mmCIF file of C-alpha atoms in Angstrom:
data_model
loop_
_atom_site.group_PDB
_atom_site.id
_atom_site.type_symbol
_atom_site.label_atom_id
_atom_site.label_comp_id
_atom_site.label_asym_id
_atom_site.label_seq_id
_atom_site.Cartn_x
_atom_site.Cartn_y
_atom_site.Cartn_z
ATOM 1 C CA MET A 1 12.446 1.036 -29.025
ATOM 2 C CA ALA A 2 13.338 4.684 -29.499
ATOM 3 C CA GLY A 3 17.056 4.683 -30.242
ATOM 4 C CA THR A 4 19.352 4.637 -27.237
ATOM 5 C CA GLU A 5 17.067 6.743 -25.069
ATOM 6 C CA GLU A 6 16.632 5.629 -21.458
ATOM 7 C CA SER A 7 13.211 5.514 -19.845
ATOM 8 C CA VAL A 8 11.986 5.543 -16.244
ATOM 9 C CA VAL A 9 8.564 4.797 -14.754
ATOM 10 C CA VAL A 10 7.373 7.115 -11.963
ATOM 11 C CA THR A 11 4.180 6.174 -10.142
ATOM 12 C CA GLY A 12 2.150 9.052 -8.743
ATOM 13 C CA GLY A 13 4.147 11.286 -11.064
ATOM 14 C CA GLY A 14 1.420 13.809 -11.760
ATOM 15 C CA GLN A 15 1.869 16.054 -8.754
ATOM 16 C CA GLY A 16 3.968 16.856 -5.710
ATOM 17 C CA VAL A 17 7.231 14.985 -5.241
ATOM 18 C CA GLY A 18 6.411 12.669 -8.138
ATOM 19 C CA ARG A 19 6.051 15.557 -10.553
ATOM 20 C CA ALA A 20 9.349 17.057 -9.393
ATOM 21 C CA ILE A 21 11.054 13.707 -10.031
ATOM 22 C CA VAL A 22 9.553 13.518 -13.520
ATOM 23 C CA GLU A 23 10.602 17.065 -14.375
ATOM 24 C CA HIS A 24 14.164 16.513 -13.178
ATOM 25 C CA LEU A 25 14.497 13.256 -15.106
ATOM 26 C CA LEU A 26 13.324 15.071 -18.233
ATOM 27 C CA GLU A 27 16.021 17.702 -17.661
ATOM 28 C CA LEU A 28 18.559 14.869 -17.542
ATOM 29 C CA GLY A 29 17.389 13.572 -20.908
ATOM 30 C CA ARG A 30 15.315 10.612 -19.708
ATOM 31 C CA ARG A 31 11.949 9.657 -21.118
ATOM 32 C CA VAL A 32 9.349 9.060 -18.436
ATOM 33 C CA VAL A 33 6.166 7.055 -18.085
ATOM 34 C CA ILE A 34 3.808 8.439 -15.452
ATOM 35 C CA VAL A 35 1.357 6.131 -13.702
ATOM 36 C CA GLU A 36 -1.386 8.296 -12.266
ATOM 37 C CA LEU A 37 -4.812 7.458 -10.891
ATOM 38 C CA ARG A 38 -6.193 10.851 -11.930
ATOM 39 C CA ALA A 39 -4.612 11.597 -15.286
ATOM 40 C CA ASP A 40 -6.814 14.682 -15.795
ATOM 41 C CA GLY A 41 -4.334 16.765 -13.795
ATOM 42 C CA LEU A 42 -1.449 16.340 -16.243
ATOM 43 C CA GLY A 43 -1.951 19.468 -18.317
ATOM 44 C CA TRP A 44 1.560 20.596 -17.354
ATOM 45 C CA ALA A 45 2.947 17.571 -19.242
ATOM 46 C CA ASP A 46 1.073 18.072 -22.535
ATOM 47 C CA GLU A 47 4.060 19.480 -24.401
ATOM 48 C CA HIS A 48 6.277 16.576 -23.373
ATOM 49 C CA ILE A 49 3.562 14.046 -24.191
ATOM 50 C CA ALA A 50 3.169 15.537 -27.657
ATOM 51 C CA VAL A 51 6.831 14.976 -28.515
ATOM 52 C CA GLY A 52 7.088 11.524 -26.959
ATOM 53 C CA ARG A 53 9.129 12.472 -23.894
ATOM 54 C CA ILE A 54 6.345 11.440 -21.506
ATOM 55 C CA GLY A 55 3.949 8.526 -21.662
ATOM 56 C CA VAL A 56 0.911 8.298 -19.399
ATOM 57 C CA VAL A 57 -0.695 5.154 -18.005
ATOM 58 C CA PRO A 58 -3.892 6.028 -16.126
ATOM 59 C CA GLY A 59 -4.939 3.706 -13.336
ATOM 60 C CA ASP A 60 -4.159 2.296 -9.924
ATOM 61 C CA ALA A 61 -0.396 1.887 -9.445
ATOM 62 C CA GLY A 62 -1.144 -1.060 -7.176
ATOM 63 C CA ALA A 63 -2.742 -3.067 -9.975
ATOM 64 C CA ASP A 64 -0.377 -5.600 -11.533
ATOM 65 C CA ASP A 65 -1.813 -5.113 -15.017
ATOM 66 C CA VAL A 66 -1.361 -1.334 -14.800
ATOM 67 C CA ALA A 67 2.259 -1.784 -13.699
ATOM 68 C CA ARG A 68 2.945 -4.223 -16.545
ATOM 69 C CA THR A 69 1.409 -1.788 -19.016
ATOM 70 C CA ALA A 70 3.687 0.954 -17.681
ATOM 71 C CA ALA A 71 6.735 -1.264 -18.198
ATOM 72 C CA GLU A 72 5.663 -2.010 -21.771
ATOM 73 C CA ARG A 73 5.007 1.660 -22.475
ATOM 74 C CA ALA A 74 8.402 2.627 -21.089
ATOM 75 C CA ALA A 75 10.143 0.023 -23.232
ATOM 76 C CA ALA A 76 8.437 1.546 -26.269
ATOM 77 C CA LEU A 77 9.871 4.962 -25.380
ATOM 78 C CA GLY A 78 13.412 3.774 -24.709
ATOM 79 C CA ARG A 79 15.494 1.301 -22.723
ATOM 80 C CA LEU A 80 13.851 0.896 -19.304
ATOM 81 C CA THR A 81 16.562 1.577 -16.729
ATOM 82 C CA GLY A 82 14.679 2.852 -13.681
ATOM 83 C CA TRP A 83 11.471 2.669 -11.705
ATOM 84 C CA VAL A 84 10.302 5.003 -8.932
ATOM 85 C CA ASN A 85 7.578 3.751 -6.595
ATOM 86 C CA ASN A 86 6.230 7.073 -5.372
ATOM 87 C CA ALA A 87 2.429 6.641 -5.375
ATOM 88 C CA ALA A 88 0.927 6.962 -1.894
ATOM 89 C CA VAL A 89 -2.253 7.777 -0.014
ATOM 90 C CA PHE A 90 -2.495 9.461 3.370
ATOM 91 C CA PRO A 91 -5.488 8.102 5.330
ATOM 92 C CA ASP A 92 -5.158 8.138 9.106
ATOM 93 C CA ALA A 93 -6.936 5.775 11.477
ATOM 94 C CA TRP A 94 -6.937 4.712 15.104
ATOM 95 C CA LEU A 95 -6.610 0.940 15.361
ATOM 96 C CA HIS A 96 -9.050 0.689 18.285
ATOM 97 C CA GLU A 97 -11.717 2.508 16.287
ATOM 98 C CA ALA A 98 -11.248 1.183 12.775
ATOM 99 C CA GLY A 99 -10.347 -2.397 13.656
ATOM 100 C CA GLY A 100 -7.644 -4.650 12.300
ATOM 101 C CA ALA A 101 -9.176 -5.430 8.900
ATOM 102 C CA ALA A 102 -9.789 -1.791 8.016
ATOM 103 C CA VAL A 103 -6.294 -0.751 9.077
ATOM 104 C CA ALA A 104 -4.767 -3.661 7.160
ATOM 105 C CA GLU A 105 -6.545 -2.406 4.041
ATOM 106 C CA LEU A 106 -5.119 1.089 4.553
ATOM 107 C CA VAL A 107 -1.642 -0.424 4.907
ATOM 108 C CA ARG A 108 -2.212 -2.437 1.724
ATOM 109 C CA MET A 109 -3.215 0.705 -0.183
ATOM 110 C CA ASN A 110 0.262 2.163 0.425
ATOM 111 C CA LEU A 111 2.286 -1.058 0.187
ATOM 112 C CA GLN A 112 0.666 -2.667 -2.857
ATOM 113 C CA PRO A 113 1.825 -0.026 -5.389
ATOM 114 C CA ALA A 114 5.440 -0.680 -4.380
ATOM 115 C CA LEU A 115 4.929 -4.442 -4.689
ATOM 116 C CA ALA A 116 3.237 -4.197 -8.081
ATOM 117 C CA GLY A 117 5.803 -1.719 -9.365
ATOM 118 C CA ALA A 118 8.758 -3.758 -8.156
ATOM 119 C CA ALA A 119 7.322 -6.934 -9.687
ATOM 120 C CA ALA A 120 6.864 -5.263 -13.080
ATOM 121 C CA ALA A 121 10.271 -3.583 -12.957
ATOM 122 C CA VAL A 122 12.138 -6.746 -11.971
ATOM 123 C CA ALA A 123 10.398 -8.774 -14.686
ATOM 124 C CA ALA A 124 11.245 -6.148 -17.311
ATOM 125 C CA PHE A 125 14.862 -5.775 -16.206
ATOM 126 C CA ARG A 126 15.394 -9.547 -16.172
ATOM 127 C CA ALA A 127 13.743 -10.006 -19.560
ATOM 128 C CA ALA A 128 16.014 -7.345 -21.048
ATOM 129 C CA GLY A 129 19.076 -8.782 -19.311
ATOM 130 C CA THR A 130 20.321 -5.283 -18.557
ATOM 131 C CA GLY A 131 19.707 -4.801 -14.851
ATOM 132 C CA GLY A 132 18.220 -1.561 -13.596
ATOM 133 C CA ALA A 133 17.443 0.543 -10.547
ATOM 134 C CA ILE A 134 14.346 0.856 -8.361
ATOM 135 C CA VAL A 135 13.785 3.670 -5.873
ATOM 136 C CA ASN A 136 11.006 3.387 -3.302
ATOM 137 C CA VAL A 137 9.738 6.550 -1.636
ATOM 138 C CA SER A 138 9.485 6.105 2.129
ATOM 139 C CA SER A 139 9.101 8.503 5.045
ATOM 140 C CA HIS A 140 10.697 9.436 8.333
ATOM 141 C CA GLN A 141 7.589 7.808 9.797
ATOM 142 C CA ALA A 142 8.947 4.360 8.928
ATOM 143 C CA GLN A 143 11.270 4.756 11.914
ATOM 144 C CA ARG A 144 9.607 7.480 13.990
ATOM 145 C CA SER A 145 5.832 7.303 13.946
ATOM 146 C CA VAL A 146 3.551 10.302 14.134
ATOM 147 C CA ARG A 147 0.684 9.691 16.521
ATOM 148 C CA GLY A 148 -2.575 8.858 14.768
ATOM 149 C CA ALA A 149 -0.918 7.888 11.454
ATOM 150 C CA LEU A 150 -0.386 4.192 12.194
ATOM 151 C CA PRO A 151 -1.439 2.796 8.761
ATOM 152 C CA TYR A 152 0.962 5.077 6.886
ATOM 153 C CA ALA A 153 3.864 4.426 9.266
ATOM 154 C CA VAL A 154 3.382 0.657 9.099
ATOM 155 C CA ALA A 155 3.225 0.699 5.289
ATOM 156 C CA LYS A 156 6.387 2.787 4.996
ATOM 157 C CA ALA A 157 8.240 0.493 7.423
ATOM 158 C CA ALA A 158 7.188 -2.428 5.227
ATOM 159 C CA ILE A 159 8.410 -0.588 2.117
ATOM 160 C CA GLU A 160 11.844 -0.171 3.689
ATOM 161 C CA GLY A 161 11.903 -3.903 4.480
ATOM 162 C CA LEU A 162 10.824 -4.588 0.909
ATOM 163 C CA THR A 163 13.683 -2.413 -0.337
ATOM 164 C CA ARG A 164 16.287 -4.493 1.490
ATOM 165 C CA SER A 165 14.723 -7.807 0.487
ATOM 166 C CA LEU A 166 14.524 -6.841 -3.185
ATOM 167 C CA ALA A 167 18.147 -5.723 -3.144
ATOM 168 C CA VAL A 168 19.198 -9.107 -1.768
ATOM 169 C CA ASP A 169 16.951 -11.231 -3.995
ATOM 170 C CA TYR A 170 17.631 -9.487 -7.295
ATOM 171 C CA GLY A 171 21.117 -8.027 -6.903
ATOM 172 C CA PRO A 172 22.619 -11.031 -8.741
ATOM 173 C CA TRP A 173 20.748 -9.883 -11.868
ATOM 174 C CA GLY A 174 22.257 -6.398 -11.634
ATOM 175 C CA ILE A 175 19.137 -4.858 -10.108
ATOM 176 C CA ARG A 176 19.726 -2.197 -7.464
ATOM 177 C CA VAL A 177 16.978 -1.201 -5.039
ATOM 178 C CA ASN A 178 17.084 1.733 -2.642
ATOM 179 C CA ALA A 179 14.659 3.969 -0.777
ATOM 180 C CA VAL A 180 14.482 7.627 0.152
ATOM 181 C CA ALA A 181 12.921 8.446 3.529
ATOM 182 C CA LEU A 182 11.451 11.932 3.385
ATOM 183 C CA GLY A 183 10.880 14.548 6.018
ATOM 184 C CA SER A 184 8.228 17.225 5.500
ATOM 185 C CA ILE A 185 8.327 18.377 1.891
ATOM 186 C CA VAL A 186 6.674 21.512 0.489
ATOM 187 C CA THR A 187 4.056 20.306 -2.003
ATOM 188 C CA ASP A 188 0.633 21.446 -3.176
ATOM 189 C CA ARG A 189 -0.823 19.257 -0.426
ATOM 190 C CA LEU A 190 1.020 21.220 2.257
ATOM 191 C CA ALA A 191 0.196 24.491 0.516
ATOM 192 C CA ARG A 192 -3.519 23.639 0.543
ATOM 193 C CA LEU A 193 -3.296 22.860 4.239
ATOM 194 C CA ARG A 194 -1.709 26.241 4.966
ATOM 195 C CA VAL A 195 -4.220 28.172 2.830
ATOM 196 C CA GLY A 196 -7.073 26.825 4.911
ATOM 197 C CA GLN A 197 -5.519 27.948 8.171
ATOM 198 C CA PRO A 198 -5.880 31.309 9.957
ATOM 199 C CA GLU A 199 -2.734 33.449 9.841
ATOM 200 C CA GLU A 200 -1.711 32.675 13.419
ATOM 201 C CA VAL A 201 -2.105 28.944 12.770
ATOM 202 C CA ARG A 202 -0.028 29.216 9.583
ATOM 203 C CA ARG A 203 2.750 30.921 11.522
ATOM 204 C CA ALA A 204 2.596 28.199 14.157
ATOM 205 C CA THR A 205 2.720 25.490 11.456
ATOM 206 C CA ASP A 206 5.765 27.086 9.836
ATOM 207 C CA ALA A 207 7.479 27.403 13.207
ATOM 208 C CA GLN A 208 6.766 23.771 13.998
ATOM 209 C CA LEU A 209 8.165 22.612 10.668
ATOM 210 C CA ALA A 210 11.294 24.657 11.295
ATOM 211 C CA GLU A 211 11.614 23.165 14.774
ATOM 212 C CA LEU A 212 11.225 19.590 13.525
ATOM 213 C CA HIS A 213 14.024 19.884 10.974
ATOM 214 C CA PRO A 214 17.504 20.842 12.213
ATOM 215 C CA LEU A 215 18.073 22.665 8.919
ATOM 216 C CA GLY A 216 15.239 24.953 10.015
ATOM 217 C CA ARG A 217 12.800 24.390 7.171
ATOM 218 C CA ALA A 218 10.752 21.858 5.255
ATOM 219 C CA GLY A 219 12.331 20.384 2.143
ATOM 220 C CA GLU A 220 11.677 21.204 -1.497
ATOM 221 C CA ALA A 221 10.394 18.564 -3.905
ATOM 222 C CA ALA A 222 13.283 19.354 -6.257
ATOM 223 C CA GLU A 223 15.733 18.379 -3.516
ATOM 224 C CA VAL A 224 14.124 14.955 -3.319
ATOM 225 C CA ALA A 225 14.175 14.641 -7.110
ATOM 226 C CA ARG A 226 17.927 15.170 -7.277
ATOM 227 C CA VAL A 227 18.602 12.405 -4.757
ATOM 228 C CA VAL A 228 16.257 10.001 -6.548
ATOM 229 C CA ALA A 229 17.927 10.747 -9.887
ATOM 230 C CA HIS A 230 21.325 10.047 -8.347
ATOM 231 C CA LEU A 231 20.169 6.670 -7.034
ATOM 232 C CA LEU A 232 18.835 5.798 -10.484
ATOM 233 C CA SER A 233 22.110 6.747 -12.147
ATOM 234 C CA THR A 234 25.322 4.806 -12.680
ATOM 235 C CA ASP A 235 26.980 7.222 -10.237
ATOM 236 C CA ALA A 236 25.275 5.105 -7.551
ATOM 237 C CA SER A 237 26.259 1.800 -9.176
ATOM 238 C CA PHE A 238 27.406 0.198 -5.881
ATOM 239 C CA VAL A 239 24.550 1.532 -3.734
ATOM 240 C CA SER A 240 21.814 -1.010 -3.064
ATOM 241 C CA GLY A 241 19.622 -1.958 -0.120
ATOM 242 C CA ALA A 242 20.057 1.517 1.371
ATOM 243 C CA VAL A 243 17.520 3.881 2.884
ATOM 244 C CA ILE A 244 18.691 7.435 2.226
ATOM 245 C CA LEU A 245 17.334 10.094 4.567
ATOM 246 C CA VAL A 246 16.152 13.213 2.738
ATOM 247 C CA ASP A 247 14.732 14.906 5.795
ATOM 248 C CA GLY A 248 16.863 17.876 6.804
ATOM 249 C CA GLY A 249 18.094 15.958 9.856
ATOM 250 C CA ARG A 250 14.600 15.271 11.209
ATOM 251 C CA ALA A 251 15.168 11.591 11.998
ATOM 252 C CA ALA A 252 18.471 12.348 13.728
ATOM 253 C CA GLN A 253 16.890 14.769 16.168
ATOM 254 C CA GLY A 254 15.288 13.696 19.411
ATOM 255 C CA ALA A 255 13.149 15.923 21.606
ATOM 256 C CA ASP A 256 14.890 16.419 24.915
ATOM 257 C CA PRO A 257 13.867 18.655 27.842
ATOM 258 C CA GLU A 258 17.543 19.077 28.726
ATOM 259 C CA ARG A 259 18.575 20.442 25.359
ATOM 260 C CA ARG A 260 20.562 23.644 25.436
ATOM 261 C CA GLN A 261 20.413 26.693 23.231
ATOM 262 C CA PRO A 262 23.669 28.196 21.941
ATOM 263 C CA GLY A 263 24.984 31.128 23.915
#
């Protein structure tokens, strides 16, 4: 083990919100192991990899052996204190078209990485006897579904249930488990969507995002990263089983034809 350094595993840490979490943890002095299906997009991390601040485990975050390897790699970098289950996919499907088995597989694709990651993290924390913190990345869709995105919404609802169950089952070993439920966050994925749209459609998209979030904008990945880092830290030592909304007020707002505008 590398001195008294602390290490954290972040699944799907190569891009988007996951990358922002990794970068912020590095700023805080943590060492980070990234689990990424496509490790060829990690050029931005080369400098940190070279000096041992980042380890990379290529593969499917939902595979138990990949998750165990990540835990072992993190322990080699420092004392494993945190795990972030961020990896996700975004396939949409209509149940009446795809059928139950196909939709169940899409749900599994989003739920399994959290299960595999939690299993590896809990085993590592218990073996070390030190406790630790897990943060699962959820979505506003866990509580308020977006039409046509049933598999994703169901998986995220399950992840929030998993968060509470893990907190109850493993709290006696000093393991805290929380989730962050995100609103729309500005990432490369959203940027690519906007680039492919005509100007008038882009303006309409931006206006819709502003309308959906009472703060009047989509969130920044760095804003998510700061909340995740807090939940991993000892500053949140009595926070467990919670789902923290990082959504600019989106989940609190309901569409209402009687709403009034300020005078």
